[in-house]
mmCIF file of C-alpha atoms and ligand atoms in Angstrom:
data_model
loop_
_atom_site.group_PDB
_atom_site.id
_atom_site.type_symbol
_atom_site.label_atom_id
_atom_site.label_comp_id
_atom_site.label_asym_id
_atom_site.label_seq_id
_atom_site.Cartn_x
_atom_site.Cartn_y
_atom_site.Cartn_z
ATOM 1 C CA MET A 1 0.000 0.000 0.000
ATOM 2 C CA GLU A 2 1.330 3.439 -0.842
ATOM 3 C CA LYS A 3 2.030 5.689 2.109
ATOM 4 C CA THR A 4 0.142 8.961 2.410
ATOM 5 C CA CYS A 5 2.376 12.000 2.206
ATOM 6 C CA TYR A 6 1.185 14.600 4.681
ATOM 7 C CA PHE A 7 3.670 17.287 3.647
ATOM 8 C CA SER A 8 2.620 20.555 2.084
ATOM 9 C CA PRO A 9 3.901 20.148 -1.494
ATOM 10 C CA VAL A 10 6.605 22.796 -1.037
ATOM 11 C CA VAL A 11 8.222 20.883 1.849
ATOM 12 C CA ALA A 12 9.374 18.069 -0.425
ATOM 13 C CA GLN A 13 11.239 20.674 -2.501
ATOM 14 C CA LEU A 14 13.220 22.174 0.388
ATOM 15 C CA SER A 15 16.941 21.533 0.839
ATOM 16 C CA PRO A 16 17.712 22.695 4.361
ATOM 17 C CA TYR A 17 20.966 24.156 5.657
ATOM 18 C CA VAL A 18 23.296 21.596 7.243
ATOM 19 C CA PRO A 19 24.959 23.125 10.311
ATOM 20 C CA GLY A 20 28.440 22.078 11.426
ATOM 21 C CA GLU A 21 28.537 19.036 13.673
ATOM 22 C CA GLN A 22 27.788 19.619 17.388
ATOM 23 C CA PRO A 23 29.197 16.370 18.768
ATOM 24 C CA LYS A 24 28.242 14.957 22.162
ATOM 25 C CA LEU A 25 31.777 13.632 22.740
ATOM 26 C CA ALA A 26 33.870 15.442 25.333
ATOM 27 C CA ASN A 27 37.516 16.428 24.858
ATOM 28 C CA LEU A 28 37.243 17.220 21.176
ATOM 29 C CA VAL A 29 39.142 20.199 19.859
ATOM 30 C CA LYS A 30 36.102 21.806 18.300
ATOM 31 C CA LEU A 31 37.141 24.203 15.538
ATOM 32 C CA ASN A 32 34.318 23.611 13.058
ATOM 33 C CA THR A 33 31.557 26.169 13.710
ATOM 34 C CA ASN A 34 33.352 29.452 14.469
ATOM 35 C CA GLU A 35 32.118 29.714 18.021
ATOM 36 C CA ASN A 36 34.146 31.894 20.377
ATOM 37 C CA PRO A 37 36.627 29.789 22.375
ATOM 38 C CA TYR A 38 36.053 31.978 25.438
ATOM 39 C CA PRO A 39 32.945 31.898 27.658
ATOM 40 C CA PRO A 40 30.657 34.939 27.790
ATOM 41 C CA SER A 41 31.388 37.809 30.180
ATOM 42 C CA PRO A 42 30.733 36.948 33.866
ATOM 43 C CA GLN A 43 28.367 39.944 33.881
ATOM 44 C CA VAL A 44 26.235 38.158 31.276
ATOM 45 C CA ILE A 45 25.973 35.056 33.443
ATOM 46 C CA ALA A 46 25.050 37.203 36.468
ATOM 47 C CA ALA A 47 22.353 39.048 34.492
ATOM 48 C CA ILE A 48 20.832 35.806 33.170
ATOM 49 C CA THR A 49 20.859 34.261 36.648
ATOM 50 C CA GLN A 50 19.065 37.275 38.040
ATOM 51 C CA ALA A 51 16.518 37.323 35.193
ATOM 52 C CA ALA A 52 15.792 33.639 35.798
ATOM 53 C CA GLN A 53 14.751 34.433 39.353
ATOM 54 C CA GLN A 54 11.959 36.816 38.507
ATOM 55 C CA GLY A 55 9.249 37.073 35.914
ATOM 56 C CA LEU A 56 9.598 33.932 33.773
ATOM 57 C CA GLN A 57 5.859 33.335 34.180
ATOM 58 C CA LEU A 58 5.322 36.507 32.130
ATOM 59 C CA TYR A 59 5.926 37.048 28.426
ATOM 60 C CA PRO A 60 8.983 39.125 27.579
ATOM 61 C CA ASP A 61 8.784 42.613 26.029
ATOM 62 C CA PRO A 62 7.865 41.804 22.394
ATOM 63 C CA ALA A 63 9.961 44.757 21.194
ATOM 64 C CA ALA A 64 12.928 43.924 23.528
ATOM 65 C CA THR A 65 13.318 47.679 23.950
ATOM 66 C CA VAL A 66 16.084 47.685 26.576
ATOM 67 C CA LEU A 67 18.319 45.533 24.393
ATOM 68 C CA ARG A 68 17.558 47.552 21.260
ATOM 69 C CA GLN A 69 18.464 50.682 23.239
ATOM 70 C CA ALA A 70 21.781 49.140 24.294
ATOM 71 C CA ILE A 71 22.551 48.212 20.674
ATOM 72 C CA ALA A 72 21.509 51.635 19.363
ATOM 73 C CA ALA A 73 23.769 53.337 21.919
ATOM 74 C CA GLN A 74 26.646 51.051 20.993
ATOM 75 C CA HIS A 75 26.428 52.015 17.313
ATOM 76 C CA GLY A 76 25.277 55.641 17.583
ATOM 77 C CA LEU A 77 21.840 54.804 16.129
ATOM 78 C CA THR A 78 18.282 55.429 17.281
ATOM 79 C CA LEU A 79 15.953 52.787 18.707
ATOM 80 C CA GLU A 80 13.931 52.845 15.460
ATOM 81 C CA GLN A 81 17.027 51.791 13.501
ATOM 82 C CA VAL A 82 17.487 48.451 15.292
ATOM 83 C CA PHE A 83 15.647 45.154 14.726
ATOM 84 C CA LEU A 84 16.215 42.080 16.920
ATOM 85 C CA GLY A 85 15.781 38.382 16.197
ATOM 86 C CA ASN A 86 16.406 34.912 17.574
ATOM 87 C CA GLY A 87 19.910 34.678 16.171
ATOM 88 C CA SER A 88 20.965 36.472 13.017
ATOM 89 C CA ASP A 89 19.817 33.485 10.958
ATOM 90 C CA GLU A 90 16.243 34.431 11.879
ATOM 91 C CA VAL A 91 16.926 38.096 11.140
ATOM 92 C CA LEU A 92 18.321 37.123 7.723
ATOM 93 C CA ALA A 93 15.239 35.003 6.993
ATOM 94 C CA HIS A 94 12.988 38.001 7.695
ATOM 95 C CA VAL A 95 15.169 40.259 5.520
ATOM 96 C CA PHE A 96 14.898 37.833 2.581
ATOM 97 C CA PHE A 97 11.127 37.620 3.052
ATOM 98 C CA ALA A 98 10.659 41.380 3.473
ATOM 99 C CA PHE A 99 12.811 42.680 0.605
ATOM 100 C CA PHE A 100 13.963 40.063 -1.890
ATOM 101 C CA GLN A 101 10.720 38.496 -3.200
ATOM 102 C CA GLN A 102 10.714 40.722 -6.282
ATOM 103 C CA ASN A 103 10.323 38.359 -9.256
ATOM 104 C CA CYS A 104 13.887 39.018 -10.353
ATOM 105 C CA PRO A 105 17.181 37.525 -9.211
ATOM 106 C CA LEU A 106 19.036 38.311 -6.004
ATOM 107 C CA LEU A 107 22.780 38.839 -6.510
ATOM 108 C CA MET A 108 25.276 37.135 -4.209
ATOM 109 C CA PRO A 109 28.825 35.738 -4.417
ATOM 110 C CA ASP A 110 29.173 32.132 -5.617
ATOM 111 C CA ILE A 111 31.117 31.387 -2.445
ATOM 112 C CA SER A 112 29.483 32.774 0.679
ATOM 113 C CA TYR A 113 27.362 31.785 3.675
ATOM 114 C CA SER A 114 25.328 28.891 2.276
ATOM 115 C CA PHE A 115 22.223 29.707 4.308
ATOM 116 C CA TYR A 116 21.459 32.570 1.871
ATOM 117 C CA GLN A 117 20.540 30.100 -0.864
ATOM 118 C CA VAL A 118 18.455 28.069 1.587
ATOM 119 C CA TYR A 119 16.255 31.123 2.309
ATOM 120 C CA CYS A 120 15.931 31.747 -1.419
ATOM 121 C CA ARG A 121 14.632 28.227 -1.977
ATOM 122 C CA LEU A 122 12.275 28.561 1.009
ATOM 123 C CA TYR A 123 10.760 31.799 -0.324
ATOM 124 C CA GLY A 124 11.051 31.062 -4.049
ATOM 125 C CA ILE A 125 13.617 33.811 -4.643
ATOM 126 C CA GLU A 126 15.666 33.417 -7.807
ATOM 127 C CA VAL A 127 19.444 33.652 -7.259
ATOM 128 C CA ARG A 128 22.150 34.915 -9.571
ATOM 129 C CA THR A 129 25.557 34.002 -8.199
ATOM 130 C CA VAL A 130 28.465 36.252 -9.105
ATOM 131 C CA PRO A 131 31.795 34.400 -9.084
ATOM 132 C CA LEU A 132 34.564 35.595 -6.780
ATOM 133 C CA ASP A 133 37.779 36.184 -8.733
ATOM 134 C CA VAL A 134 40.590 33.591 -8.978
ATOM 135 C CA SER A 135 42.015 34.700 -5.628
ATOM 136 C CA LEU A 136 38.523 34.313 -4.079
ATOM 137 C CA GLN A 137 38.134 38.094 -3.735
ATOM 138 C CA LEU A 138 34.850 39.869 -4.462
ATOM 139 C CA ARG A 139 34.977 42.419 -7.317
ATOM 140 C CA VAL A 140 32.191 44.988 -6.945
ATOM 141 C CA ALA A 141 32.295 45.904 -10.651
ATOM 142 C CA ASP A 142 30.842 42.431 -11.355
ATOM 143 C CA TYR A 143 27.636 43.502 -9.568
ATOM 144 C CA ALA A 144 26.792 46.200 -12.105
ATOM 145 C CA THR A 145 23.941 45.102 -14.386
ATOM 146 C CA ASP A 146 21.313 46.607 -16.692
ATOM 147 C CA ARG A 147 18.785 43.974 -15.752
ATOM 148 C CA ALA A 148 16.409 44.165 -12.799
ATOM 149 C CA VAL A 149 17.660 42.602 -9.582
ATOM 150 C CA ALA A 150 15.942 41.886 -6.259
ATOM 151 C CA GLY A 151 18.895 43.154 -4.241
ATOM 152 C CA VAL A 152 22.397 42.207 -3.185
ATOM 153 C CA VAL A 153 23.512 40.091 -0.242
ATOM 154 C CA LEU A 154 27.044 39.559 0.939
ATOM 155 C CA ALA A 155 28.943 38.715 4.089
ATOM 156 C CA ASN A 156 31.677 41.218 4.963
ATOM 157 C CA PRO A 157 34.121 39.817 5.917
ATOM 158 C CA ASN A 158 33.073 36.906 3.743
ATOM 159 C CA ALA A 159 32.549 33.377 4.989
ATOM 160 C CA PRO A 160 34.171 30.942 4.496
ATOM 161 C CA THR A 161 37.043 32.864 2.849
ATOM 162 C CA GLY A 162 37.584 35.230 5.812
ATOM 163 C CA MET A 163 38.457 38.146 3.530
ATOM 164 C CA GLY A 164 36.811 41.558 3.795
ATOM 165 C CA LEU A 165 35.965 44.491 1.541
ATOM 166 C CA PRO A 166 36.759 48.154 2.253
ATOM 167 C CA LEU A 167 33.804 50.476 2.902
ATOM 168 C CA SER A 168 34.409 52.219 -0.432
ATOM 169 C CA ASP A 169 33.381 48.958 -2.142
ATOM 170 C CA ILE A 170 30.209 48.705 -0.040
ATOM 171 C CA GLU A 171 29.348 52.297 -1.006
ATOM 172 C CA CYS A 172 29.861 51.380 -4.653
ATOM 173 C CA LEU A 173 27.301 48.559 -4.326
ATOM 174 C CA LEU A 174 24.820 50.848 -2.545
ATOM 175 C CA GLN A 175 25.114 53.421 -5.332
ATOM 176 C CA MET A 176 24.841 50.787 -8.067
ATOM 177 C CA HIS A 177 21.488 49.525 -6.728
ATOM 178 C CA PRO A 178 19.782 52.548 -5.138
ATOM 179 C CA ASN A 179 16.291 51.054 -5.544
ATOM 180 C CA ARG A 180 17.075 47.751 -3.873
ATOM 181 C CA VAL A 181 18.244 46.658 -0.451
ATOM 182 C CA VAL A 182 21.921 45.808 -0.083
ATOM 183 C CA LEU A 183 22.298 43.408 2.840
ATOM 184 C CA VAL A 184 25.707 43.318 4.517
ATOM 185 C CA ASP A 185 26.086 40.415 6.963
ATOM 186 C CA GLU A 186 28.780 41.481 9.443
ATOM 187 C CA ALA A 187 28.831 38.339 11.597
ATOM 188 C CA TYR A 188 32.647 38.537 11.828
ATOM 189 C CA VAL A 189 33.291 42.270 11.629
ATOM 190 C CA ASP A 190 34.614 42.589 15.204
ATOM 191 C CA PHE A 191 37.679 40.500 14.366
ATOM 192 C CA GLY A 192 39.277 43.086 12.094
ATOM 193 C CA GLY A 193 36.723 44.109 9.451
ATOM 194 C CA GLN A 194 35.295 47.530 8.587
ATOM 195 C CA SER A 195 31.656 48.054 9.607
ATOM 196 C CA ALA A 196 29.141 49.709 7.297
ATOM 197 C CA VAL A 197 26.913 50.791 10.215
ATOM 198 C CA GLY A 198 28.283 54.336 9.918
ATOM 199 C CA LEU A 199 26.835 54.572 6.374
ATOM 200 C CA ILE A 200 23.240 53.966 7.471
ATOM 201 C CA ASP A 201 22.195 57.616 7.730
ATOM 202 C CA ARG A 202 23.386 58.229 4.162
ATOM 203 C CA TYR A 203 21.942 55.150 2.444
ATOM 204 C CA PRO A 204 18.207 54.342 2.680
ATOM 205 C CA ASN A 205 18.882 50.940 1.017
ATOM 206 C CA LEU A 206 21.494 49.638 3.476
ATOM 207 C CA LEU A 207 20.829 46.891 6.019
ATOM 208 C CA VAL A 208 23.641 45.627 8.235
ATOM 209 C CA VAL A 209 23.207 42.393 10.193
ATOM 210 C CA HIS A 210 25.186 41.473 13.329
ATOM 211 C CA THR A 211 25.193 38.503 15.684
ATOM 212 C CA LEU A 212 26.158 38.007 19.327
ATOM 213 C CA SER A 213 27.152 34.416 18.500
ATOM 214 C CA LYS A 214 30.729 35.028 17.437
ATOM 215 C CA SER A 215 32.432 38.085 18.950
ATOM 216 C CA ARG A 216 30.290 38.112 22.114
ATOM 217 C CA SER A 217 30.544 34.403 22.866
ATOM 218 C CA LEU A 218 26.764 33.897 22.932
ATOM 219 C CA ALA A 219 26.036 31.325 20.210
ATOM 220 C CA GLY A 220 23.938 29.426 22.764
ATOM 221 C CA LEU A 221 21.704 32.398 23.647
ATOM 222 C CA ARG A 222 20.515 33.177 20.076
ATOM 223 C CA ILE A 223 20.618 36.935 19.504
ATOM 224 C CA GLY A 224 21.082 38.690 16.183
ATOM 225 C CA TYR A 225 20.096 42.123 14.923
ATOM 226 C CA ALA A 226 19.718 44.296 11.849
ATOM 227 C CA CYS A 227 20.559 47.996 11.619
ATOM 228 C CA GLY A 228 19.126 50.280 8.962
ATOM 229 C CA GLN A 229 16.914 53.309 8.429
ATOM 230 C CA ALA A 230 13.554 53.194 10.216
ATOM 231 C CA HIS A 231 11.525 52.463 7.065
ATOM 232 C CA LEU A 232 13.466 49.194 6.535
ATOM 233 C CA ILE A 233 13.180 48.249 10.211
ATOM 234 C CA ASP A 234 9.399 48.812 9.986
ATOM 235 C CA ALA A 235 9.159 46.212 7.208
ATOM 236 C CA LEU A 236 11.104 43.689 9.298
ATOM 237 C CA THR A 237 8.863 44.347 12.302
ATOM 238 C CA ARG A 238 5.780 43.674 10.154
ATOM 239 C CA VAL A 239 7.247 40.306 9.110
ATOM 240 C CA LYS A 240 8.324 39.421 12.644
ATOM 241 C CA ASN A 241 4.892 40.225 14.072
ATOM 242 C CA SER A 242 3.358 37.969 11.438
ATOM 243 C CA PHE A 243 5.603 35.096 12.526
ATOM 244 C CA ASN A 244 6.566 35.234 16.233
ATOM 245 C CA SER A 245 5.910 38.200 18.520
ATOM 246 C CA TYR A 246 8.474 37.107 21.116
ATOM 247 C CA PRO A 247 11.642 35.956 19.355
ATOM 248 C CA LEU A 248 13.818 36.935 22.330
ATOM 249 C CA ASP A 249 13.099 35.465 25.739
ATOM 250 C CA ARG A 250 13.700 37.220 29.050
ATOM 251 C CA LEU A 251 17.072 35.564 29.615
ATOM 252 C CA ALA A 252 18.349 36.552 26.171
ATOM 253 C CA ILE A 253 17.251 40.165 26.642
ATOM 254 C CA ALA A 254 18.967 40.424 30.040
ATOM 255 C CA GLY A 255 22.128 38.626 28.888
ATOM 256 C CA GLY A 256 22.326 40.663 25.710
ATOM 257 C CA VAL A 257 22.165 43.976 27.573
ATOM 258 C CA ALA A 258 24.959 42.841 29.917
ATOM 259 C CA ALA A 259 27.073 41.760 26.940
ATOM 260 C CA PHE A 260 27.011 45.303 25.559
ATOM 261 C CA GLU A 261 27.674 46.808 28.991
ATOM 262 C CA ASP A 262 30.891 44.823 29.478
ATOM 263 C CA ARG A 263 32.834 46.511 26.718
ATOM 264 C CA ALA A 264 36.237 45.718 28.279
ATOM 265 C CA TYR A 265 35.610 41.959 28.228
ATOM 266 C CA PHE A 266 34.428 42.121 24.618
ATOM 267 C CA GLU A 267 37.541 43.994 23.488
ATOM 268 C CA GLN A 268 39.862 41.722 25.448
ATOM 269 C CA THR A 269 38.428 38.481 24.020
ATOM 270 C CA CYS A 270 38.339 39.801 20.426
ATOM 271 C CA GLN A 271 41.971 40.841 20.846
ATOM 272 C CA ALA A 272 42.884 37.398 22.205
ATOM 273 C CA VAL A 273 41.256 35.686 19.204
ATOM 274 C CA MET A 274 43.033 37.997 16.757
ATOM 275 C CA SER A 275 46.438 37.449 18.325
ATOM 276 C CA SER A 276 45.935 33.641 18.391
ATOM 277 C CA ARG A 277 45.034 33.944 14.719
ATOM 278 C CA GLU A 278 48.373 35.556 13.894
ATOM 279 C CA GLY A 279 50.265 32.746 15.608
ATOM 280 C CA LEU A 280 48.152 30.053 13.978
ATOM 281 C CA VAL A 281 48.631 31.478 10.485
ATOM 282 C CA LEU A 282 52.432 31.379 10.908
ATOM 283 C CA ALA A 283 52.348 27.818 12.263
ATOM 284 C CA LEU A 284 50.132 26.644 9.374
ATOM 285 C CA GLU A 285 52.408 28.300 6.835
ATOM 286 C CA ASP A 286 55.375 26.512 8.426
ATOM 287 C CA LEU A 287 53.525 23.247 7.762
ATOM 288 C CA GLY A 288 53.179 24.165 4.083
ATOM 289 C CA PHE A 289 49.601 25.509 4.106
ATOM 290 C CA VAL A 290 48.482 28.388 1.922
ATOM 291 C CA VAL A 291 46.339 30.576 4.209
ATOM 292 C CA LEU A 292 44.029 33.337 2.954
ATOM 293 C CA PRO A 293 44.345 36.654 4.850
ATOM 294 C CA SER A 294 41.678 36.524 7.570
ATOM 295 C CA GLN A 295 39.659 39.316 9.203
ATOM 296 C CA THR A 296 37.552 36.769 11.100
ATOM 297 C CA ASN A 297 37.735 34.222 13.927
ATOM 298 C CA PHE A 298 38.654 31.462 11.479
ATOM 299 C CA VAL A 299 41.207 30.824 8.761
ATOM 300 C CA PHE A 300 40.629 29.326 5.329
ATOM 301 C CA ALA A 301 43.617 27.247 4.270
ATOM 302 C CA ARG A 302 44.712 24.589 1.811
ATOM 303 C CA HIS A 303 47.708 22.302 1.651
ATOM 304 C CA PRO A 304 49.142 21.893 -1.860
ATOM 305 C CA LYS A 305 50.166 18.276 -1.184
ATOM 306 C CA VAL A 306 47.265 16.869 0.826
ATOM 307 C CA ASP A 307 43.592 16.373 -0.042
ATOM 308 C CA ALA A 308 41.442 18.556 2.232
ATOM 309 C CA ALA A 309 38.618 16.045 2.753
ATOM 310 C CA GLN A 310 41.147 13.397 3.723
ATOM 311 C CA LEU A 311 42.858 15.815 6.059
ATOM 312 C CA ALA A 312 39.556 16.686 7.753
ATOM 313 C CA THR A 313 38.848 12.972 8.232
ATOM 314 C CA ASN A 314 42.318 12.329 9.649
ATOM 315 C CA LEU A 315 41.946 15.255 12.036
ATOM 316 C CA ARG A 316 38.566 14.021 13.194
ATOM 317 C CA GLN A 317 39.984 10.556 13.946
ATOM 318 C CA ARG A 318 42.447 12.309 16.238
ATOM 319 C CA GLY A 319 39.748 14.371 17.976
ATOM 320 C CA VAL A 320 40.107 17.650 16.073
ATOM 321 C CA LEU A 321 37.029 18.989 14.241
ATOM 322 C CA VAL A 322 37.381 21.441 11.355
ATOM 323 C CA ARG A 323 34.961 22.307 8.529
ATOM 324 C CA HIS A 324 35.317 21.033 4.974
ATOM 325 C CA PHE A 325 32.908 22.153 2.214
ATOM 326 C CA ASN A 326 32.256 19.794 -0.645
ATOM 327 C CA GLN A 327 31.785 22.665 -3.089
ATOM 328 C CA ALA A 328 33.426 23.477 -6.419
ATOM 329 C CA ARG A 329 36.412 25.883 -6.168
ATOM 330 C CA ILE A 330 36.832 25.427 -2.401
ATOM 331 C CA GLU A 331 36.907 21.639 -2.018
ATOM 332 C CA GLN A 332 40.662 21.773 -1.301
ATOM 333 C CA TYR A 333 40.267 24.222 1.595
ATOM 334 C CA LEU A 334 39.631 23.713 5.292
ATOM 335 C CA ARG A 335 37.885 26.303 7.438
ATOM 336 C CA ILE A 336 39.447 26.275 10.886
ATOM 337 C CA SER A 337 37.997 28.303 13.780
ATOM 338 C CA ILE A 338 40.465 30.111 16.018
ATOM 339 C CA GLY A 339 40.537 28.317 19.358
ATOM 340 C CA THR A 340 42.236 29.146 22.626
ATOM 341 C CA LEU A 341 46.039 29.144 22.477
ATOM 342 C CA HIS A 342 45.953 25.594 23.841
ATOM 343 C CA GLN A 343 43.488 24.434 21.171
ATOM 344 C CA CYS A 344 45.582 26.057 18.425
ATOM 345 C CA ASP A 345 48.642 24.191 19.780
ATOM 346 C CA GLN A 346 46.712 20.907 19.777
ATOM 347 C CA LEU A 347 45.631 21.495 16.184
ATOM 348 C CA VAL A 348 49.166 22.268 15.037
ATOM 349 C CA MET A 349 50.595 19.234 16.868
ATOM 350 C CA THR A 350 47.990 16.945 15.333
ATOM 351 C CA LEU A 351 48.583 18.366 11.849
ATOM 352 C CA THR A 352 52.329 17.911 12.297
ATOM 353 C CA GLU A 353 51.738 14.226 13.115
ATOM 354 C CA ILE A 354 49.479 13.711 10.093
ATOM 355 C CA LEU A 355 51.701 15.608 7.678
ATOM 356 C CA GLN A 356 55.038 14.137 8.815
ATOM 357 C CA PRO A 357 55.167 11.376 6.158
ATOM 358 C CA VAL A 358 54.183 13.883 3.443
ATOM 359 C CA VAL A 359 56.717 16.528 4.424
ATOM 360 C CA ASP A 360 59.579 13.975 4.745
ATOM 361 C CA ARG A 361 59.105 12.704 1.212
HETATM 362 C C1 PLP B 1 27.474 32.421 12.189
HETATM 363 C C2 PLP B 1 26.903 33.205 11.064
HETATM 364 C C3 PLP B 1 25.580 33.639 11.079
HETATM 365 C C4 PLP B 1 24.574 33.110 12.089
HETATM 366 O O1 PLP B 1 24.657 33.626 13.305
HETATM 367 P P1 PLP B 1 23.544 33.323 14.406
HETATM 368 O O2 PLP B 1 23.322 34.669 14.981
HETATM 369 O O3 PLP B 1 24.178 32.365 15.345
HETATM 370 O O4 PLP B 1 22.312 32.777 13.765
HETATM 371 C C5 PLP B 1 25.131 34.470 10.075
HETATM 372 N N1 PLP B 1 25.930 34.819 9.056
HETATM 373 C C6 PLP B 1 27.195 34.385 8.972
HETATM 374 C C7 PLP B 1 28.032 34.793 7.810
HETATM 375 C C8 PLP B 1 27.705 33.555 9.973
HETATM 376 O O5 PLP B 1 28.934 33.082 9.868
#
């Protein structure tokens, strides 16, 4: 007998995002999902603990005003220029829904955060990928077109390449497509990139998305936000209030506010990640890797003599997790998150072991 399919027809067509492995095993050197190797600020833990002791029987503020105020103050924006979501992935989903369903293609780099294409399939948005150049750099001139487009999305710095664009390039894109939204995903900007937030007052088509998952060590709390002129934020709020009125719970709101208050801890941990990165790049180059210049909390590297998929497998067998993408043009690269100094040492020691027979030859 044939089984009944209960799915809405569109569900069979979806091809969901596959997140990096979150293994249950202890003692792994986990460098595969670009989490921060340091815990959140102690002030964040204190704020969450306090919030847990009062008021959880009540719904949170649907507009999460205190956290939006903290973010606005941080960036020199007004409350009306900040939109919050349950992780930046949710914010991105709302941006795609709100602005890019235009019956013409959305422009994005061929190599970028792969979730963008997942949202496009979910919402039926046509995609036109624009190839990065041979050195995996984005060339803004390639985004000029006479044909109608739904908008432009890019990560700056880009993932998984780790390389960033100067603000002059972002301005070029904004001027090229004045009637469409240009979405700049700055998930990694705090590790050495240039933020476009300062351009918001001059460009009505600019949306900048940030997350607390990477530079503020809060991947487990799920907070992301978009910054842009009030008319864009209004559209996002309409979508959000048609989907989930309370994307941020009371603990996330309290923890998020504390994360922005403890500026010293934030700067110290970002600095620690960036200085570990410098050491790791040198050590990888000593082992023969070619490493792209990184403005993020990960490096993107290939070894001219060793297959990347094989290397990832060998590392995993020895308890070190890194990310390999089975995608044309980057299948010989590994994306390696910057760990603590100790984790970086463990990675380099394990690689040395694996590569010894190759290097001796
Ligand atoms: C990690 C990441 C995100 C998702 O962040 P969350 O806030 O944890 O959902 C979005 N964009 C890019 C480019 C990322 O690397």
